[in-house]
C-alpha cells in the first residue's frame, strides 16, 4: 500500500515576527473556530482522495497550530481518523510556539502528538525581541521541560542563525544551551530576509544590521561542529538528529514522496501532480467543502522539471541521490542526463560517491550548496 503524508496548515499567530513571510496572521478565537469548521469540511471533502493509501506522517504547521482552540483540534483529529487510514505508528508532528503552551495544549499533545517542533530560534532574549518573538529564552526552556515531563519523547528545536545583532559567541551559546537540553532533533536555519516583511523593508532602508559574511560562515561551520560533538547526525543541510529521530515527514518531502496538504494555502503532491490551495481566507471558508474549488495553482510537472527536483531535493540529504532510482523513475541513466555535471563537481571536491551508484554533497559542497544545486538545472 502506498504511503502518504498529510500536512495541515493553521494560519494564525499571536503576532507577526519581523522576518516572517509565511501565510499567517493574528485572529480572534471565533475566527479560529470558524477556520476549524472549514478545515473539517475540507478533510471530509478529501476522504476519497487517499483511498488505498496509508498515512504514515501528519504535520501540523503554520502559523502556530498551538493557538488553535484545543477542542477544535480534537474534533479535527477525530475526523482525520474517520476519513483516512492512519498507520498505528504514524509520526504526528505539531509545531508549538513556546509562548503558547498551556495545560490544554499539553493534554492534546499527550493524546495525539508523537513529535513536537518547538520554535525556539534563539536562547538570547535581546535577539528574540529583535525577531519580535512572543517568548523569552526562559519560557522556551520551560516549554521544553513541560513537554518532556508530559512524556513527549521526540522533540525538535528550531534555531535560527545570522539574525540581527547576533555575534558568533551568542550563536554558540544558543547551540550549547540547546544541546544541554538534549532534544532529539535540531533544525538550524540561517535567516533569509524576504521582501514584503518588516526585515525586508529595514534592509532596503539600510537599518537592518546583520552579521557579516565571514561571521555567518563561521556560525555555519560551528553549527556542524558543535552538533556533531553532541552526537547529532546531520542528515540534511540544515537538519540534525539523534539516531532514530530523523523527521519522517520532512524526509518524504526531500524524497519527493506524496503528501496531501489541507488548509489555507496548503500545497499537495500526489504522483506527478502538484497543486496549492487558495491563499484567500474568505474563499477558503466559502468553498472548503468542495476541495476542487480551493485549487489556485495546479502543475503537471514535465519529466525534466521532475529530474531537476529529484537532484535538488535529494542532494539536500547527506545520503544523496541514487543513480539506480533516477533510472527507474525517469527511464534514462543519471550519467546520460548529468554525467558532465557530476564529473565536474566530483573533480572540484563538491560531490562524492558515498556508495556505488550514489552521489552526495561533500562538506565543502554543503557550504556552497546553492551554487552546486543550481548546476542541475536543465536547459
Ligand atoms: S510564529 Fe512562526 S509563523 Fe508565526 S509569525 Fe512568527 S515565524 Fe511566522
XYZ file of C-alpha atoms and ligand atoms in Angstrom:
387
model
C 0.000 0.000 0.000
C 1.278 3.486 -0.894
C 2.410 5.656 1.973
C 1.335 9.289 2.151
C 1.911 12.285 4.386
C -0.703 14.787 5.498
C 0.044 18.458 6.101
C -2.472 20.637 7.955
C -1.995 24.403 7.858
C -3.072 26.654 10.731
C -2.605 30.256 9.590
C -2.841 32.012 12.964
C -0.172 33.612 15.129
C -0.300 35.767 18.249
C 1.539 38.429 16.244
C 3.818 38.500 13.214
C 7.565 38.061 13.642
C 9.633 40.673 11.797
C 11.160 38.186 9.342
C 8.111 36.062 8.601
C 6.578 35.699 5.157
C 4.566 32.567 5.974
C 0.835 32.615 5.436
C -0.176 33.610 8.961
C -1.913 36.418 10.828
C -3.447 37.201 14.221
C -7.142 36.354 14.612
C -9.854 36.222 17.286
C -10.831 32.887 18.805
C -14.156 32.961 16.955
C -12.310 33.196 13.613
C -10.077 30.283 14.568
C -13.169 28.197 15.365
C -14.744 29.083 12.022
C -11.498 28.033 10.309
C -11.501 24.696 12.151
C -15.025 24.013 10.891
C -13.911 24.856 7.334
C -10.871 22.593 7.654
C -13.123 19.748 8.775
C -15.284 20.292 5.689
C -12.166 20.123 3.516
C -10.971 16.919 5.213
C -14.349 15.283 4.605
C -14.294 16.515 1.011
C -10.944 14.757 0.508
C -11.899 11.484 2.183
C -11.810 9.520 -1.087
C -8.555 11.038 -2.366
C -6.309 8.787 -0.290
C -8.188 5.531 -0.839
C -5.765 2.574 -0.756
C -3.113 4.740 0.881
C -1.725 4.566 4.396
C -0.991 7.864 6.136
C 2.387 7.444 7.833
C 3.090 11.054 8.810
C 0.986 14.066 9.751
C 2.429 17.545 10.209
C 0.534 20.379 11.890
C 2.263 23.546 10.737
C 1.579 27.205 10.328
C 1.366 29.806 11.567
C 1.056 28.480 15.067
C -1.106 25.358 15.426
C -0.847 25.693 19.213
C -3.037 28.845 19.189
C -5.977 26.790 17.909
C -8.734 26.100 20.456
C -7.906 22.603 21.704
C -11.499 21.431 21.469
C -11.345 22.190 17.733
C -8.054 20.333 17.313
C -9.654 17.299 18.916
C -12.614 17.498 16.504
C -10.212 17.787 13.558
C -8.364 14.679 14.702
C -11.489 12.627 15.146
C -12.492 13.496 11.550
C -8.976 12.694 10.263
C -9.211 9.209 11.747
C -12.705 8.804 10.298
C -11.641 9.816 6.768
C -8.133 8.406 6.330
C -6.303 5.161 7.020
C -3.755 6.362 9.569
C -0.925 3.973 10.464
C -0.647 2.871 14.096
C 2.927 4.139 14.181
C 2.160 7.359 12.282
C 4.609 10.187 13.081
C 2.410 13.130 14.134
C 4.306 16.413 14.471
C 2.920 19.638 15.888
C 4.710 22.980 15.681
C 4.476 24.765 19.019
C 5.469 28.320 19.802
C 6.888 28.446 23.353
C 4.664 31.449 24.190
C 1.503 29.412 23.605
C 1.974 26.214 25.602
C -0.597 25.645 28.345
C -2.293 22.754 30.169
C -4.912 22.249 27.447
C -2.347 22.145 24.645
C -0.242 19.733 26.699
C -3.192 17.393 27.184
C -3.885 17.421 23.423
C -0.211 16.716 22.736
C -0.307 13.840 25.199
C -3.362 12.303 23.486
C -2.468 12.784 19.800
C 1.044 14.015 19.081
C 4.193 11.899 18.748
C 6.661 14.668 17.871
C 6.838 18.355 18.787
C 8.753 21.003 16.887
C 9.400 23.876 19.292
C 10.085 27.272 17.691
C 12.878 28.489 19.963
C 15.048 30.347 17.386
C 17.487 31.745 19.983
C 18.290 31.481 23.668
C 19.211 35.175 23.780
C 16.402 37.496 24.927
C 17.694 40.517 23.060
C 17.798 38.552 19.815
C 14.298 37.193 20.458
C 12.993 40.732 20.971
C 14.712 41.782 17.736
C 12.860 38.999 15.901
C 9.533 40.085 17.574
C 9.135 36.620 19.052
C 6.450 36.422 21.752
C 8.525 34.388 24.229
C 11.725 34.679 26.249
C 14.592 32.197 26.352
C 13.459 31.101 29.812
C 9.924 30.423 28.559
C 11.334 28.347 25.702
C 13.339 26.272 28.170
C 10.305 25.900 30.433
C 8.177 24.759 27.468
C 10.771 22.130 26.619
C 10.760 20.905 30.228
C 6.947 20.756 30.348
C 6.823 18.774 27.108
C 9.376 16.278 28.380
C 7.602 15.955 31.728
C 4.341 15.277 29.959
C 6.010 12.397 28.109
C 6.915 13.758 24.651
C 9.807 11.565 23.579
C 10.596 13.224 20.272
C 11.250 16.986 20.354
C 12.818 19.182 17.709
C 14.203 22.638 18.483
C 14.047 25.155 15.656
C 17.019 27.533 15.812
C 17.988 30.468 13.626
C 21.420 31.927 12.930
C 22.601 35.105 11.180
C 19.882 37.171 12.863
C 20.161 40.899 13.616
C 22.561 41.745 16.412
C 23.808 38.154 16.723
C 27.513 37.510 17.301
C 29.373 34.242 16.736
C 29.615 33.908 20.541
C 25.893 34.347 21.143
C 25.071 31.790 18.412
C 27.480 29.348 20.062
C 25.762 30.000 23.397
C 22.376 29.241 21.810
C 23.713 25.971 20.377
C 25.357 24.951 23.638
C 22.172 25.727 25.567
C 20.112 23.793 23.020
C 22.226 20.632 23.243
C 22.301 20.849 27.055
C 18.517 20.285 26.993
C 19.065 17.089 24.956
C 16.398 17.481 22.277
C 16.139 14.610 19.811
C 16.385 16.767 16.728
C 17.658 20.255 15.887
C 16.812 22.307 12.795
C 19.301 25.143 12.363
C 18.482 27.553 9.559
C 20.127 30.834 8.609
C 17.820 33.827 8.438
C 16.718 34.658 4.912
C 15.498 38.237 4.602
C 12.352 38.149 2.468
C 10.792 41.007 0.516
C 7.495 42.286 1.912
C 8.437 41.700 5.531
C 9.427 44.340 8.108
C 13.004 42.963 7.865
C 12.930 43.316 4.072
C 11.896 46.954 4.383
C 14.535 47.597 7.067
C 17.184 46.084 4.793
C 16.096 48.338 1.942
C 16.356 51.348 4.263
C 19.814 50.192 5.362
C 18.862 49.862 9.042
C 18.965 46.061 9.389
C 22.277 45.129 10.988
C 23.134 41.520 10.170
C 26.288 39.504 10.903
C 28.840 39.924 8.099
C 29.510 37.136 5.617
C 32.619 35.868 7.383
C 30.796 35.639 10.731
C 27.917 33.880 9.041
C 30.292 31.310 7.509
C 31.902 30.789 10.906
C 28.472 30.277 12.532
C 27.597 27.747 9.854
C 30.768 25.742 10.493
C 30.323 25.962 14.264
C 26.774 24.591 13.972
C 28.029 21.427 12.286
C 30.939 21.064 14.739
C 29.011 21.622 17.983
C 26.073 19.437 16.986
C 28.318 16.624 15.743
C 30.272 16.679 19.008
C 26.984 16.430 20.895
C 26.018 13.296 18.953
C 23.637 14.747 16.357
C 23.891 13.338 12.842
C 23.475 15.826 10.055
C 21.053 14.172 7.636
C 20.035 17.237 5.647
C 21.769 20.562 5.020
C 20.016 22.234 7.996
C 18.733 19.261 9.997
C 20.417 17.187 12.678
C 19.060 14.236 14.650
C 19.982 11.729 17.318
C 19.999 8.192 15.854
C 16.421 7.093 15.170
C 14.933 10.609 15.319
C 15.065 11.863 11.733
C 11.830 13.565 10.729
C 9.839 11.098 8.650
C 7.532 13.780 7.260
C 10.294 16.069 6.019
C 12.204 13.143 4.530
C 9.101 12.426 2.437
C 9.413 15.943 1.029
C 13.109 15.624 0.167
C 12.465 12.218 -1.393
C 9.539 13.635 -3.392
C 7.023 11.284 -1.818
C 3.315 12.028 -1.736
C 1.681 14.448 0.656
C -1.834 15.843 0.801
C -1.934 19.424 2.098
C -5.080 20.610 3.853
C -5.924 24.139 4.907
C -5.376 27.666 3.678
C -2.544 27.869 1.126
C -1.522 24.232 1.706
C 0.497 22.514 -1.043
C -0.055 18.920 -2.191
C 1.790 16.391 -4.301
C 0.268 13.139 -5.452
C 2.319 11.427 -8.166
C 3.479 13.971 -10.734
C 0.622 16.357 -9.943
C 1.122 19.323 -7.615
C -1.429 21.816 -6.509
C -1.828 24.580 -3.983
C -4.881 25.764 -2.120
C -6.066 29.335 -2.291
C -4.401 31.972 -0.065
C -7.688 33.859 0.273
C -9.210 33.292 3.693
C -12.719 34.275 2.536
C -12.557 31.996 -0.500
C -11.288 29.134 1.650
C -14.097 29.482 4.207
C -16.713 29.655 1.469
C -15.559 26.686 -0.632
C -13.751 24.316 1.703
C -16.418 21.605 1.341
C -15.516 21.384 -2.347
C -11.701 20.918 -2.452
C -11.600 21.336 -6.255
C -12.770 24.934 -5.772
C -9.820 25.652 -3.477
C -7.095 24.872 -6.011
C -5.356 28.035 -7.189
C -2.250 26.508 -8.800
C -2.089 23.125 -10.482
C 1.059 21.815 -12.089
C 1.630 18.622 -14.011
C 5.435 18.567 -13.936
C 7.456 17.870 -17.034
C 9.935 14.996 -16.845
C 12.889 17.368 -16.914
C 11.426 19.538 -14.125
C 10.941 16.363 -12.093
C 14.529 15.267 -12.784
C 15.822 18.667 -11.602
C 13.735 18.419 -8.476
C 14.981 14.869 -7.857
C 18.543 16.234 -7.796
C 17.825 19.495 -5.875
C 15.896 17.840 -3.079
C 17.801 14.544 -2.959
C 21.182 16.242 -2.707
C 19.973 18.260 0.291
C 20.142 14.981 2.197
C 23.521 13.668 3.270
C 22.603 10.218 1.913
C 22.493 11.889 -1.519
C 20.803 10.546 -4.641
C 20.712 7.082 -6.168
C 21.543 6.647 -9.855
C 19.503 3.457 -9.928
C 16.411 5.194 -8.513
C 16.874 8.004 -11.040
C 16.862 5.488 -13.882
C 13.830 3.635 -12.523
C 11.939 6.925 -12.177
C 12.885 8.627 -15.431
C 13.812 5.767 -17.733
C 17.200 7.228 -18.553
C 20.533 6.991 -16.823
C 21.635 9.743 -14.431
C 25.006 9.687 -16.180
C 23.410 10.310 -19.569
C 21.489 13.328 -18.227
C 24.002 14.708 -15.747
C 27.326 12.916 -16.431
C 29.308 16.089 -17.228
C 27.981 17.982 -14.208
C 28.590 15.037 -11.863
C 32.175 14.583 -13.090
C 32.961 18.289 -12.858
C 31.516 18.676 -9.328
C 33.273 15.488 -8.156
C 36.521 16.832 -9.644
C 36.063 20.099 -7.745
C 35.556 18.211 -4.473
C 31.953 19.391 -4.141
C 30.319 15.993 -4.706
C 31.463 12.481 -3.815
C 30.201 8.923 -4.086
C 29.353 7.627 -0.588
C 28.492 4.221 -2.134
C 28.402 2.617 -5.562
C 25.845 4.483 -7.674
C 25.162 7.264 -5.154
C 26.192 10.920 -5.245
C 26.183 13.281 -2.262
C 27.485 16.727 -1.342
C 30.869 16.889 0.383
C 31.248 19.222 3.399
C 32.596 21.839 1.014
C 29.669 21.193 -1.332
C 27.241 21.749 1.571
C 28.914 25.116 2.293
C 28.144 26.294 -1.254
C 25.051 24.177 -1.803
C 23.014 26.870 -3.593
C 25.660 27.164 -6.276
C 26.131 23.381 -6.565
C 22.414 22.635 -6.812
C 21.895 25.275 -9.485
C 24.234 23.215 -11.712
C 21.464 20.639 -12.083
C 19.097 22.957 -13.916
C 18.358 21.505 -17.338
C 18.283 23.831 -20.307
S 5.486 32.365 14.928
Fe 6.273 31.485 13.010
S 4.596 31.609 11.542
Fe 4.091 32.969 13.273
S 4.776 34.968 12.647
Fe 6.452 34.042 13.813
S 7.725 32.998 12.275
Fe 5.767 33.478 11.307
